[in-house]
Amino acid sequence: MADIDITRSHSLGLDDGRAAVGRVADKLETELGVDAEWTGDTLEFSGQGADGHIEVEADAVHVAINLSAFLQPMRSRVQAEAEDYLDQSLQSQS
């Protein structure tokens, strides 16, 4: 089970939902050095301290993040930031 589990509904459809998640991945890669790769409609990511996936559906996005022991004490902060950024990314396209 993931340390952080987030689901958000959206009205973007599959293609625009994937595009929004792609922008999230670009930011993670640029700012945090996270590696990300698409497998179907799921973006798998890994980086220093965390890994997981973002599954895109036509009407929802599901995020699962596993944290290293180092990041466990900051779990609530990491989750809040992930939720905020995901919400902003999905809204900016609606």
Short mmCIF file of N, CA, C and O in Angstrom, two decimals:
data_model
loop_
_atom_site.label_atom_id
_atom_site.label_comp_id
_atom_site.label_asym_id
_atom_site.label_seq_id
_atom_site.Cartn_x
_atom_site.Cartn_y
_atom_site.Cartn_z
N MET A 1 0.84 -1.18 0.00
CA MET A 1 0.00 0.00 0.00
C MET A 1 0.89 1.24 0.00
O MET A 1 1.90 1.31 0.68
N ALA A 2 0.46 2.25 -0.76
CA ALA A 2 1.24 3.48 -0.89
C ALA A 2 1.17 4.30 0.39
O ALA A 2 0.19 4.26 1.13
N ASP A 3 2.23 5.05 0.64
CA ASP A 3 2.26 5.96 1.78
C ASP A 3 1.30 7.13 1.58
O ASP A 3 0.71 7.64 2.52
N ILE A 4 1.19 7.57 0.33
CA ILE A 4 0.29 8.67 -0.03
C ILE A 4 -0.59 8.17 -1.17
O ILE A 4 -0.09 7.65 -2.16
N ASP A 5 -1.89 8.35 -1.01
CA ASP A 5 -2.86 7.87 -1.99
C ASP A 5 -3.86 9.00 -2.25
O ASP A 5 -4.59 9.40 -1.34
N ILE A 6 -3.86 9.53 -3.46
CA ILE A 6 -4.69 10.68 -3.81
C ILE A 6 -5.51 10.34 -5.05
O ILE A 6 -4.96 9.84 -6.03
N THR A 7 -6.80 10.65 -5.02
CA THR A 7 -7.65 10.51 -6.21
C THR A 7 -8.37 11.83 -6.42
O THR A 7 -8.91 12.41 -5.48
N ARG A 8 -8.34 12.30 -7.65
CA ARG A 8 -9.03 13.54 -8.00
C ARG A 8 -9.87 13.30 -9.25
O ARG A 8 -9.39 12.74 -10.24
N SER A 9 -11.11 13.76 -9.21
CA SER A 9 -11.96 13.73 -10.39
C SER A 9 -11.61 14.93 -11.27
O SER A 9 -11.14 15.95 -10.78
N HIS A 10 -11.86 14.78 -12.57
CA HIS A 10 -11.65 15.89 -13.49
C HIS A 10 -12.60 15.73 -14.67
O HIS A 10 -13.21 14.68 -14.84
N SER A 11 -12.72 16.78 -15.44
CA SER A 11 -13.60 16.74 -16.61
C SER A 11 -12.81 16.97 -17.89
O SER A 11 -13.36 17.42 -18.89
N LEU A 12 -11.53 16.64 -17.87
CA LEU A 12 -10.65 16.91 -19.00
C LEU A 12 -10.71 15.85 -20.10
O LEU A 12 -10.29 16.11 -21.22
N GLY A 13 -11.17 14.67 -19.77
CA GLY A 13 -11.07 13.57 -20.72
C GLY A 13 -9.70 12.93 -20.62
O GLY A 13 -8.80 13.45 -19.94
N LEU A 14 -9.52 11.82 -21.29
CA LEU A 14 -8.28 11.07 -21.17
C LEU A 14 -7.08 11.82 -21.75
O LEU A 14 -6.04 11.95 -21.10
N ASP A 15 -7.21 12.37 -22.95
CA ASP A 15 -6.06 13.02 -23.61
C ASP A 15 -5.58 14.25 -22.85
O ASP A 15 -4.39 14.42 -22.60
N ASP A 16 -6.51 15.13 -22.47
CA ASP A 16 -6.12 16.33 -21.73
C ASP A 16 -5.68 15.99 -20.31
O ASP A 16 -4.82 16.67 -19.74
N GLY A 17 -6.25 14.94 -19.73
CA GLY A 17 -5.80 14.47 -18.42
C GLY A 17 -4.35 13.99 -18.49
O GLY A 17 -3.54 14.31 -17.62
N ARG A 18 -4.04 13.24 -19.54
CA ARG A 18 -2.65 12.79 -19.75
C ARG A 18 -1.72 13.98 -19.95
O ARG A 18 -0.60 14.01 -19.44
N ALA A 19 -2.17 14.97 -20.69
CA ALA A 19 -1.34 16.17 -20.94
C ALA A 19 -1.07 16.90 -19.62
O ALA A 19 0.06 17.34 -19.37
N ALA A 20 -2.09 17.02 -18.76
CA ALA A 20 -1.91 17.69 -17.47
C ALA A 20 -0.92 16.92 -16.61
O ALA A 20 -0.03 17.51 -15.99
N VAL A 21 -1.04 15.60 -16.58
CA VAL A 21 -0.12 14.77 -15.80
C VAL A 21 1.28 14.83 -16.42
O VAL A 21 2.29 14.84 -15.70
N GLY A 22 1.37 14.93 -17.72
CA GLY A 22 2.66 15.09 -18.38
C GLY A 22 3.37 16.36 -17.93
O GLY A 22 4.58 16.36 -17.74
N ARG A 23 2.61 17.44 -17.75
CA ARG A 23 3.21 18.68 -17.25
C ARG A 23 3.69 18.52 -15.82
O ARG A 23 4.73 19.06 -15.43
N VAL A 24 2.95 17.75 -15.03
CA VAL A 24 3.39 17.45 -13.66
C VAL A 24 4.72 16.69 -13.72
O VAL A 24 5.67 17.01 -13.01
N ALA A 25 4.81 15.70 -14.61
CA ALA A 25 6.04 14.91 -14.75
C ALA A 25 7.20 15.78 -15.19
O ALA A 25 8.32 15.63 -14.67
N ASP A 26 6.96 16.70 -16.12
CA ASP A 26 8.03 17.60 -16.57
C ASP A 26 8.58 18.42 -15.40
O ASP A 26 9.78 18.59 -15.27
N LYS A 27 7.68 18.92 -14.57
CA LYS A 27 8.11 19.72 -13.42
C LYS A 27 8.90 18.85 -12.44
O LYS A 27 9.93 19.28 -11.91
N LEU A 28 8.43 17.62 -12.18
CA LEU A 28 9.15 16.72 -11.27
C LEU A 28 10.54 16.42 -11.79
O LEU A 28 11.50 16.38 -11.03
N GLU A 29 10.64 16.18 -13.10
CA GLU A 29 11.94 15.88 -13.69
C GLU A 29 12.88 17.08 -13.61
O GLU A 29 14.05 16.95 -13.27
N THR A 30 12.36 18.27 -13.93
CA THR A 30 13.18 19.49 -13.96
C THR A 30 13.60 19.94 -12.57
O THR A 30 14.76 20.22 -12.31
N GLU A 31 12.63 20.01 -11.66
CA GLU A 31 12.90 20.58 -10.34
C GLU A 31 13.44 19.60 -9.32
O GLU A 31 14.16 19.99 -8.42
N LEU A 32 13.07 18.31 -9.44
CA LEU A 32 13.46 17.35 -8.41
C LEU A 32 14.32 16.20 -8.93
O LEU A 32 14.70 15.32 -8.17
N GLY A 33 14.60 16.17 -10.22
CA GLY A 33 15.42 15.11 -10.77
C GLY A 33 14.74 13.75 -10.77
O GLY A 33 15.40 12.71 -10.76
N VAL A 34 13.42 13.74 -10.81
CA VAL A 34 12.66 12.50 -10.80
C VAL A 34 12.61 11.93 -12.22
O VAL A 34 12.42 12.67 -13.19
N ASP A 35 12.80 10.62 -12.35
CA ASP A 35 12.66 9.95 -13.64
C ASP A 35 11.21 9.52 -13.80
O ASP A 35 10.62 8.97 -12.86
N ALA A 36 10.63 9.75 -14.97
CA ALA A 36 9.24 9.40 -15.22
C ALA A 36 9.10 8.77 -16.59
O ALA A 36 9.78 9.17 -17.54
N GLU A 37 8.22 7.78 -16.69
CA GLU A 37 8.01 7.08 -17.95
C GLU A 37 6.56 6.59 -18.02
O GLU A 37 6.03 6.05 -17.05
N TRP A 38 5.94 6.78 -19.18
CA TRP A 38 4.58 6.33 -19.39
C TRP A 38 4.54 4.84 -19.71
O TRP A 38 5.34 4.35 -20.49
N THR A 39 3.59 4.14 -19.11
CA THR A 39 3.25 2.77 -19.45
C THR A 39 1.74 2.78 -19.65
O THR A 39 0.98 2.83 -18.67
N GLY A 40 1.31 2.82 -20.90
CA GLY A 40 -0.12 2.98 -21.17
C GLY A 40 -0.58 4.34 -20.66
O GLY A 40 0.01 5.36 -20.99
N ASP A 41 -1.61 4.35 -19.83
CA ASP A 41 -2.13 5.60 -19.26
C ASP A 41 -1.64 5.81 -17.83
O ASP A 41 -2.26 6.55 -17.06
N THR A 42 -0.55 5.15 -17.48
CA THR A 42 0.02 5.28 -16.14
C THR A 42 1.43 5.82 -16.23
O THR A 42 2.26 5.30 -16.98
N LEU A 43 1.68 6.88 -15.48
CA LEU A 43 3.02 7.46 -15.43
C LEU A 43 3.73 6.90 -14.20
O LEU A 43 3.29 7.12 -13.07
N GLU A 44 4.79 6.14 -14.44
CA GLU A 44 5.61 5.59 -13.36
C GLU A 44 6.74 6.58 -13.09
O GLU A 44 7.34 7.10 -14.02
N PHE A 45 7.00 6.85 -11.80
CA PHE A 45 8.08 7.78 -11.49
C PHE A 45 8.92 7.27 -10.33
O PHE A 45 8.45 6.50 -9.49
N SER A 46 10.18 7.69 -10.32
CA SER A 46 11.07 7.35 -9.21
C SER A 46 12.12 8.43 -9.09
O SER A 46 12.55 9.03 -10.08
N GLY A 47 12.51 8.67 -7.87
CA GLY A 47 13.51 9.68 -7.61
C GLY A 47 14.11 9.45 -6.24
O GLY A 47 13.78 8.48 -5.56
N GLN A 48 14.95 10.35 -5.85
CA GLN A 48 15.60 10.24 -4.55
C GLN A 48 14.54 10.46 -3.46
O GLN A 48 14.01 11.54 -3.32
N GLY A 49 14.22 9.41 -2.74
CA GLY A 49 13.30 9.53 -1.62
C GLY A 49 11.87 9.12 -1.89
O GLY A 49 11.10 8.96 -0.95
N ALA A 50 11.48 8.97 -3.15
CA ALA A 50 10.09 8.61 -3.43
C ALA A 50 9.96 7.94 -4.79
O ALA A 50 10.76 8.17 -5.69
N ASP A 51 8.95 7.11 -4.90
CA ASP A 51 8.57 6.54 -6.19
C ASP A 51 7.08 6.27 -6.16
O ASP A 51 6.44 6.36 -5.12
N GLY A 52 6.53 5.96 -7.32
CA GLY A 52 5.11 5.68 -7.39
C GLY A 52 4.58 5.78 -8.79
O GLY A 52 5.33 5.63 -9.76
N HIS A 53 3.28 6.04 -8.90
CA HIS A 53 2.66 6.15 -10.21
C HIS A 53 1.46 7.10 -10.17
O HIS A 53 0.91 7.36 -9.10
N ILE A 54 1.12 7.60 -11.35
CA ILE A 54 -0.06 8.42 -11.54
C ILE A 54 -0.87 7.76 -12.66
O ILE A 54 -0.41 7.69 -13.80
N GLU A 55 -2.03 7.28 -12.32
CA GLU A 55 -2.90 6.60 -13.28
C GLU A 55 -3.95 7.59 -13.77
O GLU A 55 -4.66 8.20 -12.97
N VAL A 56 -4.04 7.76 -15.09
CA VAL A 56 -4.97 8.71 -15.68
C VAL A 56 -6.15 7.96 -16.27
O VAL A 56 -5.99 7.02 -17.04
N GLU A 57 -7.35 8.40 -15.92
CA GLU A 57 -8.59 7.89 -16.51
C GLU A 57 -9.31 9.07 -17.14
O GLU A 57 -8.94 10.22 -16.92
N ALA A 58 -10.35 8.82 -17.90
CA ALA A 58 -11.08 9.88 -18.59
C ALA A 58 -11.68 10.90 -17.63
O ALA A 58 -11.85 12.06 -17.98
N ASP A 59 -11.99 10.46 -16.41
CA ASP A 59 -12.66 11.36 -15.47
C ASP A 59 -11.99 11.43 -14.10
O ASP A 59 -12.55 12.03 -13.18
N ALA A 60 -10.82 10.83 -13.95
CA ALA A 60 -10.14 10.83 -12.65
C ALA A 60 -8.65 10.60 -12.82
O ALA A 60 -8.20 10.06 -13.82
N VAL A 61 -7.91 11.02 -11.80
CA VAL A 61 -6.47 10.77 -11.72
C VAL A 61 -6.20 10.17 -10.35
O VAL A 61 -6.70 10.66 -9.34
N HIS A 62 -5.44 9.08 -10.33
CA HIS A 62 -5.09 8.42 -9.07
C HIS A 62 -3.58 8.46 -8.91
O HIS A 62 -2.84 8.04 -9.80
N VAL A 63 -3.13 8.97 -7.77
CA VAL A 63 -1.70 9.10 -7.48
C VAL A 63 -1.36 8.20 -6.29
O VAL A 63 -2.04 8.24 -5.26
N ALA A 64 -0.31 7.41 -6.42
CA ALA A 64 0.20 6.58 -5.32
C ALA A 64 1.69 6.88 -5.18
O ALA A 64 2.44 6.77 -6.15
N ILE A 65 2.09 7.28 -3.98
CA ILE A 65 3.49 7.64 -3.72
C ILE A 65 4.02 6.82 -2.55
O ILE A 65 3.38 6.76 -1.50
N ASN A 66 5.17 6.21 -2.74
CA ASN A 66 5.88 5.50 -1.68
C ASN A 66 7.07 6.36 -1.26
O ASN A 66 7.84 6.79 -2.11
N LEU A 67 7.17 6.61 0.03
CA LEU A 67 8.24 7.46 0.55
C LEU A 67 9.34 6.65 1.20
O LEU A 67 9.07 5.63 1.83
N SER A 68 10.56 7.13 1.08
CA SER A 68 11.68 6.50 1.78
C SER A 68 11.55 6.80 3.28
O SER A 68 10.79 7.68 3.70
N ALA A 69 12.33 6.09 4.07
CA ALA A 69 12.33 6.33 5.52
C ALA A 69 12.71 7.77 5.83
O ALA A 69 12.19 8.38 6.77
N PHE A 70 13.57 8.36 5.02
CA PHE A 70 14.00 9.74 5.21
C PHE A 70 12.83 10.72 5.08
O PHE A 70 12.74 11.70 5.81
N LEU A 71 11.92 10.45 4.12
CA LEU A 71 10.80 11.37 3.89
C LEU A 71 9.56 11.05 4.72
O LEU A 71 8.63 11.86 4.77
N GLN A 72 9.53 9.91 5.38
CA GLN A 72 8.35 9.53 6.18
C GLN A 72 7.94 10.61 7.18
O GLN A 72 6.75 10.91 7.31
N PRO A 73 8.88 11.23 7.91
CA PRO A 73 8.47 12.26 8.87
C PRO A 73 7.80 13.48 8.20
O PRO A 73 7.09 14.22 8.86
N MET A 74 8.02 13.66 6.91
CA MET A 74 7.44 14.79 6.19
C MET A 74 6.24 14.39 5.33
O MET A 74 5.84 15.11 4.44
N ARG A 75 5.67 13.23 5.63
CA ARG A 75 4.58 12.68 4.83
C ARG A 75 3.44 13.66 4.62
O ARG A 75 2.98 13.87 3.50
N SER A 76 2.95 14.29 5.69
CA SER A 76 1.80 15.19 5.54
C SER A 76 2.14 16.39 4.67
O SER A 76 1.31 16.84 3.87
N ARG A 77 3.34 16.91 4.78
CA ARG A 77 3.74 18.04 3.95
C ARG A 77 3.86 17.63 2.48
O ARG A 77 3.40 18.35 1.59
N VAL A 78 4.48 16.46 2.23
CA VAL A 78 4.60 15.97 0.86
C VAL A 78 3.22 15.75 0.26
O VAL A 78 2.95 16.13 -0.89
N GLN A 79 2.30 15.16 1.04
CA GLN A 79 0.95 14.91 0.55
C GLN A 79 0.23 16.22 0.23
O GLN A 79 -0.40 16.35 -0.82
N ALA A 80 0.33 17.21 1.12
CA ALA A 80 -0.34 18.49 0.89
C ALA A 80 0.19 19.17 -0.38
O ALA A 80 -0.59 19.70 -1.18
N GLU A 81 1.50 19.13 -0.57
CA GLU A 81 2.08 19.74 -1.77
C GLU A 81 1.67 18.99 -3.03
O GLU A 81 1.38 19.61 -4.05
N ALA A 82 1.63 17.67 -2.96
CA ALA A 82 1.20 16.86 -4.11
C ALA A 82 -0.25 17.16 -4.45
O ALA A 82 -0.61 17.33 -5.63
N GLU A 83 -1.11 17.25 -3.44
CA GLU A 83 -2.53 17.55 -3.67
C GLU A 83 -2.70 18.94 -4.29
O GLU A 83 -3.45 19.10 -5.25
N ASP A 84 -2.00 19.93 -3.75
CA ASP A 84 -2.11 21.29 -4.27
C ASP A 84 -1.66 21.37 -5.73
O ASP A 84 -2.33 21.96 -6.57
N TYR A 85 -0.52 20.76 -6.03
CA TYR A 85 -0.01 20.84 -7.39
C TYR A 85 -0.91 20.09 -8.36
O TYR A 85 -1.18 20.55 -9.47
N LEU A 86 -1.41 18.93 -7.94
CA LEU A 86 -2.31 18.16 -8.80
C LEU A 86 -3.59 18.95 -9.06
O LEU A 86 -4.05 19.05 -10.20
N ASP A 87 -4.16 19.54 -8.02
CA ASP A 87 -5.38 20.35 -8.18
C ASP A 87 -5.15 21.51 -9.15
O ASP A 87 -5.97 21.76 -10.03
N GLN A 88 -4.03 22.20 -9.00
CA GLN A 88 -3.71 23.33 -9.90
C GLN A 88 -3.56 22.84 -11.34
O GLN A 88 -4.05 23.49 -12.27
N SER A 89 -2.90 21.72 -11.53
CA SER A 89 -2.65 21.21 -12.88
C SER A 89 -3.95 20.79 -13.56
O SER A 89 -4.14 21.04 -14.75
N LEU A 90 -4.85 20.18 -12.82
CA LEU A 90 -6.11 19.73 -13.40
C LEU A 90 -7.07 20.90 -13.64
O LEU A 90 -7.82 20.89 -14.60
N GLN A 91 -7.04 21.91 -12.79
CA GLN A 91 -7.92 23.06 -12.97
C GLN A 91 -7.47 23.99 -14.08
O GLN A 91 -8.29 24.59 -14.76
N SER A 92 -6.18 24.08 -14.28
CA SER A 92 -5.67 25.05 -15.26
C SER A 92 -6.11 24.71 -16.67
O SER A 92 -6.07 25.55 -17.54
N GLN A 93 -6.56 23.50 -16.89
CA GLN A 93 -6.98 23.10 -18.23
C GLN A 93 -8.50 23.07 -18.39
O GLN A 93 -9.00 22.81 -19.44
N SER A 94 -9.26 23.28 -17.28
CA SER A 94 -10.71 23.18 -17.40
C SER A 94 -11.33 24.44 -17.91
O SER A 94 -10.77 25.45 -17.98
#
